[in-house]
CSV table of C-alpha atoms and ligand atoms in Angstrom, one decimal:
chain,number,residue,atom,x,y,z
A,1,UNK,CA,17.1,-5.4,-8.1
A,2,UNK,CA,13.7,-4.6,-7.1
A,3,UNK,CA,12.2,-1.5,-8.2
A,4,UNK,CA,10.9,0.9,-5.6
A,5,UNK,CA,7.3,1.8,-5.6
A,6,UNK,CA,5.6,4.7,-3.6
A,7,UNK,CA,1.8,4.8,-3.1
A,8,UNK,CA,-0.7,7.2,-1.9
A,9,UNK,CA,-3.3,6.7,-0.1
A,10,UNK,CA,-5.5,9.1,-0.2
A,11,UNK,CA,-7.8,8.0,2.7
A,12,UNK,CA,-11.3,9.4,2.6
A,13,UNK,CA,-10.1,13.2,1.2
A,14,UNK,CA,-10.4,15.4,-1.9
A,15,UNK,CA,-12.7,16.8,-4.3
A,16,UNK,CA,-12.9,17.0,-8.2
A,17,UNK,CA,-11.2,20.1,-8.0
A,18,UNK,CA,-8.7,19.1,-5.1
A,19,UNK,CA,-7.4,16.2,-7.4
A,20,UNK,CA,-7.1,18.1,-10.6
A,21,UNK,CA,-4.9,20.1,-9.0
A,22,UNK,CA,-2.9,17.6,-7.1
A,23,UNK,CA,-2.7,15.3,-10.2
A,24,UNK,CA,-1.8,18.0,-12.5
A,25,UNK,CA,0.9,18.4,-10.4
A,26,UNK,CA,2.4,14.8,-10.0
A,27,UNK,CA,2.0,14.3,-13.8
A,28,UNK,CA,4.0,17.0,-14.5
A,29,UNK,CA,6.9,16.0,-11.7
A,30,UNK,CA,6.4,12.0,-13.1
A,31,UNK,CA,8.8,11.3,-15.4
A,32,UNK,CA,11.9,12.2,-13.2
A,33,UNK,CA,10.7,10.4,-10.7
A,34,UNK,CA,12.9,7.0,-9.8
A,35,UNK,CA,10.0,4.6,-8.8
A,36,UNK,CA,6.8,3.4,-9.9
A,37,UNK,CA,4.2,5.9,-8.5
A,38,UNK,CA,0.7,4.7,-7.5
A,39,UNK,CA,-2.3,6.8,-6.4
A,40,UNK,CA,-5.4,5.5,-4.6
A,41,UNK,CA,-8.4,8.4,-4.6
A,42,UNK,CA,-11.4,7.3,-3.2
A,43,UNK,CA,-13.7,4.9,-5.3
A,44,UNK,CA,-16.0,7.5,-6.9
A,45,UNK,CA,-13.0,9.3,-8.3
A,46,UNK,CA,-11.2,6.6,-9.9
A,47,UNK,CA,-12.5,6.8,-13.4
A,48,UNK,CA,-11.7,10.7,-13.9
A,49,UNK,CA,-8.0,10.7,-11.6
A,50,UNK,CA,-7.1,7.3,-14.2
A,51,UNK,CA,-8.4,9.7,-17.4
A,52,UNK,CA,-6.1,12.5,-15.5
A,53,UNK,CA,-3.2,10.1,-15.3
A,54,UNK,CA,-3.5,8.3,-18.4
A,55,UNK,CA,-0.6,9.4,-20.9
A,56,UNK,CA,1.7,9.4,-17.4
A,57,UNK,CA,3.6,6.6,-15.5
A,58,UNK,CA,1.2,7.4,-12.6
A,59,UNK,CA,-0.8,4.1,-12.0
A,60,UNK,CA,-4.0,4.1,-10.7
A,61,UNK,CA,-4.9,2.2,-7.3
A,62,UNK,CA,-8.3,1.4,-5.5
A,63,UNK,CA,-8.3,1.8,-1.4
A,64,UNK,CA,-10.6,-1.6,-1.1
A,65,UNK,CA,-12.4,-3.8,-2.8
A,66,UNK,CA,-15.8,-6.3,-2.2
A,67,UNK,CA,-14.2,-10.1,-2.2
A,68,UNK,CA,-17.0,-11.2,-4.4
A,69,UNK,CA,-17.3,-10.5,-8.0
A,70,UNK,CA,-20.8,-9.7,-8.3
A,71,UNK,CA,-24.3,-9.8,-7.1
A,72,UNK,CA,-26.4,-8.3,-3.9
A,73,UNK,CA,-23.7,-6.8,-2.4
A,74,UNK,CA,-25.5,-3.2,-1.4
A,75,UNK,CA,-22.2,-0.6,-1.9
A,76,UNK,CA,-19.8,-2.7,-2.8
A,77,UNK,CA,-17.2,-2.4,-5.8
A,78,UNK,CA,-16.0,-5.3,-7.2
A,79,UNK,CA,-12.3,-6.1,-8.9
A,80,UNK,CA,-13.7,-6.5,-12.2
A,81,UNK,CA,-15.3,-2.8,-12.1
A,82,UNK,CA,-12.5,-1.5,-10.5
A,83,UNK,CA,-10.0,-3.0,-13.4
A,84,UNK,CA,-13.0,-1.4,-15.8
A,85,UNK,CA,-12.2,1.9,-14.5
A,86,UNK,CA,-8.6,1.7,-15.2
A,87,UNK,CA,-7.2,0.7,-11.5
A,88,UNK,CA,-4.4,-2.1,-11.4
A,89,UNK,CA,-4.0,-2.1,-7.6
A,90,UNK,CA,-5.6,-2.3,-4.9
A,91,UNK,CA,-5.3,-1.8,-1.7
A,92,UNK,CA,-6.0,-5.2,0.7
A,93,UNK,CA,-6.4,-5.1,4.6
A,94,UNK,CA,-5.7,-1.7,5.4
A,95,UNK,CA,-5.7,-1.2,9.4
A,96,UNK,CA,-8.6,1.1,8.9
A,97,UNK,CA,-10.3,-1.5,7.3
A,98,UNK,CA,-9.8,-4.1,9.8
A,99,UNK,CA,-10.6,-2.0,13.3
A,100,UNK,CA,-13.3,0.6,11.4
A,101,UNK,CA,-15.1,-2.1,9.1
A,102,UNK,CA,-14.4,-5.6,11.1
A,103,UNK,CA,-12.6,-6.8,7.9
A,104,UNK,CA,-10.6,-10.2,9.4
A,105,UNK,CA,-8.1,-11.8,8.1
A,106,UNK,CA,-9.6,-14.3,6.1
A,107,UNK,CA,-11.4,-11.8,4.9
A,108,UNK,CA,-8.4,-9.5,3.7
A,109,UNK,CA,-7.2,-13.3,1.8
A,110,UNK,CA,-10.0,-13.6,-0.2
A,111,UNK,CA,-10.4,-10.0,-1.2
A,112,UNK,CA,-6.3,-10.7,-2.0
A,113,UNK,CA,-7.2,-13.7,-4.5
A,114,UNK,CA,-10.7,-11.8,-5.9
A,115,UNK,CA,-8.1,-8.7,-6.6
A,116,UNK,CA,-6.2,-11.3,-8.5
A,117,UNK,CA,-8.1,-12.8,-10.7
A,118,UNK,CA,-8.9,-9.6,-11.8
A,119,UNK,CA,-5.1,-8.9,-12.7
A,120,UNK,CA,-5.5,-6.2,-10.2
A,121,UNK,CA,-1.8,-6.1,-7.9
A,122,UNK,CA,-2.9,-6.1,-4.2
A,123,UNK,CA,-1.2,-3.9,-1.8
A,124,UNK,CA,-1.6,-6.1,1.3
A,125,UNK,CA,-1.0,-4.3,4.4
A,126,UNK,CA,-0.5,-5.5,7.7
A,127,UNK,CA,1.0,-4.4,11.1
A,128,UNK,CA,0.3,-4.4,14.6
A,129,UNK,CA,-1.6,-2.0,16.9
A,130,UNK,CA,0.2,0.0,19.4
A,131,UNK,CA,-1.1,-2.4,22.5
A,132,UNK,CA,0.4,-5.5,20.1
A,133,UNK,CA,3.7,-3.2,20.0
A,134,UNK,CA,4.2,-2.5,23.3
A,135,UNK,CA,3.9,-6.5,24.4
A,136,UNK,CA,6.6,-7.5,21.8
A,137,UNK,CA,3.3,-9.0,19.7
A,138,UNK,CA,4.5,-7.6,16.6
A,139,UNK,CA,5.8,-10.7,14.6
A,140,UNK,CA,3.4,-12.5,15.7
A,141,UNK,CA,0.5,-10.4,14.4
A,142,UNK,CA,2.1,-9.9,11.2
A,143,UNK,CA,3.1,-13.7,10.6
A,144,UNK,CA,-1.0,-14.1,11.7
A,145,UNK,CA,-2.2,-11.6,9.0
A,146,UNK,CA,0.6,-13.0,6.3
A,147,UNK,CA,-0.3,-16.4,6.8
A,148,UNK,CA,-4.0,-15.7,6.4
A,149,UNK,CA,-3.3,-15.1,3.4
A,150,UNK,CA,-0.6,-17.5,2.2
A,151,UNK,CA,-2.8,-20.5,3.3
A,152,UNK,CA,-5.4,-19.4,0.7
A,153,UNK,CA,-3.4,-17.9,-2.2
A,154,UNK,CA,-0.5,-19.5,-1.8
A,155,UNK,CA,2.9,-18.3,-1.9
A,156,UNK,CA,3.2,-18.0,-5.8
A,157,UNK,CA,0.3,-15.0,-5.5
A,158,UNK,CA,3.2,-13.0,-3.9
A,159,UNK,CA,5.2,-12.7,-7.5
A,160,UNK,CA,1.7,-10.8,-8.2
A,161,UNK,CA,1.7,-8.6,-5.2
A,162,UNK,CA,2.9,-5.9,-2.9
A,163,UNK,CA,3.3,-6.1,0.8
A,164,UNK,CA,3.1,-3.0,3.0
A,165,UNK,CA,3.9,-3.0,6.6
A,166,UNK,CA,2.3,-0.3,8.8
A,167,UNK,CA,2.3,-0.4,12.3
A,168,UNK,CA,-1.0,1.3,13.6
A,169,UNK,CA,0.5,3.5,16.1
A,170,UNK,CA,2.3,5.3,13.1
A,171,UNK,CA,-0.6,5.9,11.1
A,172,UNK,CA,-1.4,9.3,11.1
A,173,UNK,CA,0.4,10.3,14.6
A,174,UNK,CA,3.5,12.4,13.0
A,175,UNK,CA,5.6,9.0,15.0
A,176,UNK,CA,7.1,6.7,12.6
A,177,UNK,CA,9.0,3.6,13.0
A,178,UNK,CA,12.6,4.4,13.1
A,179,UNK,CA,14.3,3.0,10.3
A,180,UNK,CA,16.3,-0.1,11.9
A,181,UNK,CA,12.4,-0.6,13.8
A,182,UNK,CA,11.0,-0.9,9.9
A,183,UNK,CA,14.0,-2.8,8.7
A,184,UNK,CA,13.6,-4.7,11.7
A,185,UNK,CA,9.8,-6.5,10.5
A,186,UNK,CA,10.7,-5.9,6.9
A,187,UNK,CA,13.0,-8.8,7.3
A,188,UNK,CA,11.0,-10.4,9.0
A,189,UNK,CA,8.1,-10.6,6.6
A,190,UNK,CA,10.9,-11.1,4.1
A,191,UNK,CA,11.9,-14.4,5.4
A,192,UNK,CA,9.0,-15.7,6.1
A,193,UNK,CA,7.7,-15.6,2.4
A,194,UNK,CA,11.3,-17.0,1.4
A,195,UNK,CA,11.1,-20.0,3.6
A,196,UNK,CA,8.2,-20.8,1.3
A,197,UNK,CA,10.1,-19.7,-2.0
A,198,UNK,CA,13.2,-18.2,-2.0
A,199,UNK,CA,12.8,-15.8,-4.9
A,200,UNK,CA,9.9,-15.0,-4.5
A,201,UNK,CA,10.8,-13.5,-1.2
A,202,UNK,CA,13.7,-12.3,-2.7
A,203,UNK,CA,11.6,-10.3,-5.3
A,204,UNK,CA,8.8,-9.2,-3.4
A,205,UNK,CA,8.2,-5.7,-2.9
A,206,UNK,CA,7.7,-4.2,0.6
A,207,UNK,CA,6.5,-0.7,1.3
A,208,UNK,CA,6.6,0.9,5.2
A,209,UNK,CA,4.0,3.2,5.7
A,210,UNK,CA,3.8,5.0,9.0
A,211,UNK,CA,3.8,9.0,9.0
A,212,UNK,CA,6.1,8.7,6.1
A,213,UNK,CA,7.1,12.3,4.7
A,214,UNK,CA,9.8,14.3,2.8
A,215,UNK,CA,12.0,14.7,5.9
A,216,UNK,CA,12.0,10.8,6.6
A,217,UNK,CA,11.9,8.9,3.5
A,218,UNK,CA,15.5,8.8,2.7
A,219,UNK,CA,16.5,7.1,5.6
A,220,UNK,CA,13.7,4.7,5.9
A,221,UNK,CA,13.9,4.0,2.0
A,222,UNK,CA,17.5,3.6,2.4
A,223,UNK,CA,17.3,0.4,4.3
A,224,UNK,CA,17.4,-3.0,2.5
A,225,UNK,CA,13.9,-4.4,2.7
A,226,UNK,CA,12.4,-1.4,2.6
A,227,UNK,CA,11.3,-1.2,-1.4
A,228,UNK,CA,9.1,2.2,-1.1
A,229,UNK,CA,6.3,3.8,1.2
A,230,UNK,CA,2.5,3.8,1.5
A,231,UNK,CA,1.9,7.4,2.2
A,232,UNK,CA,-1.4,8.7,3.8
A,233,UNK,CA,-1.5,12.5,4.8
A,234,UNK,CA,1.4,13.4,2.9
A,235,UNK,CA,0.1,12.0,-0.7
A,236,UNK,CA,-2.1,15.2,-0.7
A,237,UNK,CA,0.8,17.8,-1.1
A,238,UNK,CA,1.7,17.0,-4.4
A,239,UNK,CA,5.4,18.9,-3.3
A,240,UNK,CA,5.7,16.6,-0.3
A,241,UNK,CA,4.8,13.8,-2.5
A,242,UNK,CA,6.8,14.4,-5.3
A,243,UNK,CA,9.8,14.8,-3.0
A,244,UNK,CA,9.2,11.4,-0.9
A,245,UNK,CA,9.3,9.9,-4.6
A,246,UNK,CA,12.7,11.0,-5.1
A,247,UNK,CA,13.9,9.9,-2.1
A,248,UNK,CA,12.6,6.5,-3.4
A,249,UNK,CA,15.8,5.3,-4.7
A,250,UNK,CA,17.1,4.9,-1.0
A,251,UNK,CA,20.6,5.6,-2.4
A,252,UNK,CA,20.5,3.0,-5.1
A,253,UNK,CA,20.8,5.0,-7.7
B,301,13P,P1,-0.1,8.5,7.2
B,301,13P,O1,1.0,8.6,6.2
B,301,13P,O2,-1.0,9.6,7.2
B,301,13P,O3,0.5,8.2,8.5
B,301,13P,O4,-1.0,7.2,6.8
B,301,13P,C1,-0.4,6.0,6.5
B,301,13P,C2,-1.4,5.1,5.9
B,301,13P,O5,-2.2,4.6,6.5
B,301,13P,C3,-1.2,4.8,4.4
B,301,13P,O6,-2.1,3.8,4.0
C-alpha cells in the first residue's frame, strides 16, 4: 500500500510572520492527519519553518535546487545546504522552472541525481502545457521529461523519489484535471516506470497537482494512481490545507 503524501508548494509567498501563523496551524492539525505532509517555503525560510516544524510529522521540502554541489554558482543553493538546513525534499522540474528559468530536461535529471546524493527525496514534476494538451501531446511530453531522467539516474533512483504530474493549464487557473483525466496520465507514467521494474512502479508515489483544493481532493485522491497532491495556492490556508490532507486517504482508510 503506498502511503499518500500531500505537498505544498508555497510558490514565491509569505513572510516570517505569514508562516508562523500558517505553521502553527498545521502543527497543531498534524497528527490526525492520514498522509505524510510536506511543506516547501521559499529558500530563505527554510531553516526557521524546519525549527517550526521540528517536534511535528511536517517534513520540510525545498522548491529548487542548483545541480552542482558547490562552487561559483552566483545564487544558487546547493543539496548539501539545503539537507544542512533540515529539508529532505526537493522539489525537481517544476513547470515554473522550466518556461520561467529555461531549466530543460536534462537539466531537471541532474538536479534529480545532485538531490540524491544528498539523501534529499526529489519531487519530480512533469506535465504538459495547455498547447501540448490540446494536440493529444500529453504522453508524449511526459514520457520526454520521465525519460530525461531515467536515462541518467536510472530506474532504481525512483524507489528514492516522488513523481508529480501537473498539467500547466491547471496550475493556478481554478481548472483541474478531472479525475479520470489525472488517472488517465497517472497510469500512464505508472507503467512506463514498471516496464523498467515492476515494483518499483508499483511503489512509486505519484501526486497530481493542478488547482487542487478542499472541494476536489477526495475525488481526485480517490483514484488508484493518484497517491497525494502538490498543492500551490491552497497550501497557504492552513484550513484549506489541513482539510485536502484528510481527504488524502482517497477512501482507503
Ligand atoms: P495551484 O495549486 O496553485 O494550481 O499550483 C499547483 C502547483 O504548481 C504546485 O506545485
Amino acid at each position: 500500500m503506498r502511503r499518500p503524501v500531500v505537498a505544498g508548494n508555497w510558490k514565491m509567498h509569505g513572510s516570517r510572520a505569514d508562516n508562523t501563523r500558517l505553521v502553527d496551524a498545521l502543527v497543531e492539525a498534524s497528527d490526525a492527519l492520514p498522509c505524510d505532509v510536506v511543506i516547501c517555503p521559499p529558500a530563505v525560510y527554510l531553516w526557521e519553518v524546519g525549527r517550526q516544524v521540528k517536534d511535528s510529522r511536517i517534513a520540510l521540502g525545498a522548491q529548487s535546487l542548483c545541480a552542482e554541489a558547490q562552487g561559483a554558482f552566483t545564487g544558487e543553493v546547493s543539496s548539501g545546504m539545503l539537507r544542512d538546513v533540515g529539508a529532505s525534499y526537493v522539489i525537481v522540474g517544476h513547470s515554473e522552472r522550466r518556461a520561467l528559468y529555461g531549466e530543460t530536461d536534462a537539466l531537471v535529471a541532474r538536479k534529480f541525481v545532485a538531490a540524491q546524493s544528498s539523501g534529499l527525496t526529489p519531487i519530480l514534476c512533469v506535465g504538459e502545457t495547455l498547447e501540448e494538451w490540446e494536440q493529444g501531446a500529453t504522453e508524449q511530453v511526459v514520457a520526454r521529461q520521465l525519460d530525461a531522467v531515467l536515462e541518467l539516474a536510472g530506474v532504481a533512483a525512483f524507489a528514492r523519489a516522488i513523481v508529480a504530474y501537473e498539467p500547466v493549464w491547471a496550475i493556478g487557473t481554478g481548472k483541474n484535471a478531472t479525475p479520470d483525466q489525472a488517472q488517465a496520465v497517472h497510469a500512464f507514467i505508472r507503467a512506463r516506470i514498471a516496464a523498467r521494474d515492476a515494483i518499483i512502479g508499483d511503489g512509486l508515489r505519484l501526486l497530481y497537482g493542478g488547482s487542487v483544493k478542499a472541494a476536489n481532493a477526495a475525488e481526485l485522491f480517490g483514484q488508484p494512481d493518484v497517491d497525494g497532491g502538490l498543492v500551490g495556492g491552497a497550501s497557504l490556508k492552513a484550513d484549506e490545507f489541513v482539510r485536502i490532507c484528510v481527504a488524502a486517504d482517497g477512501g482507503r482508510a
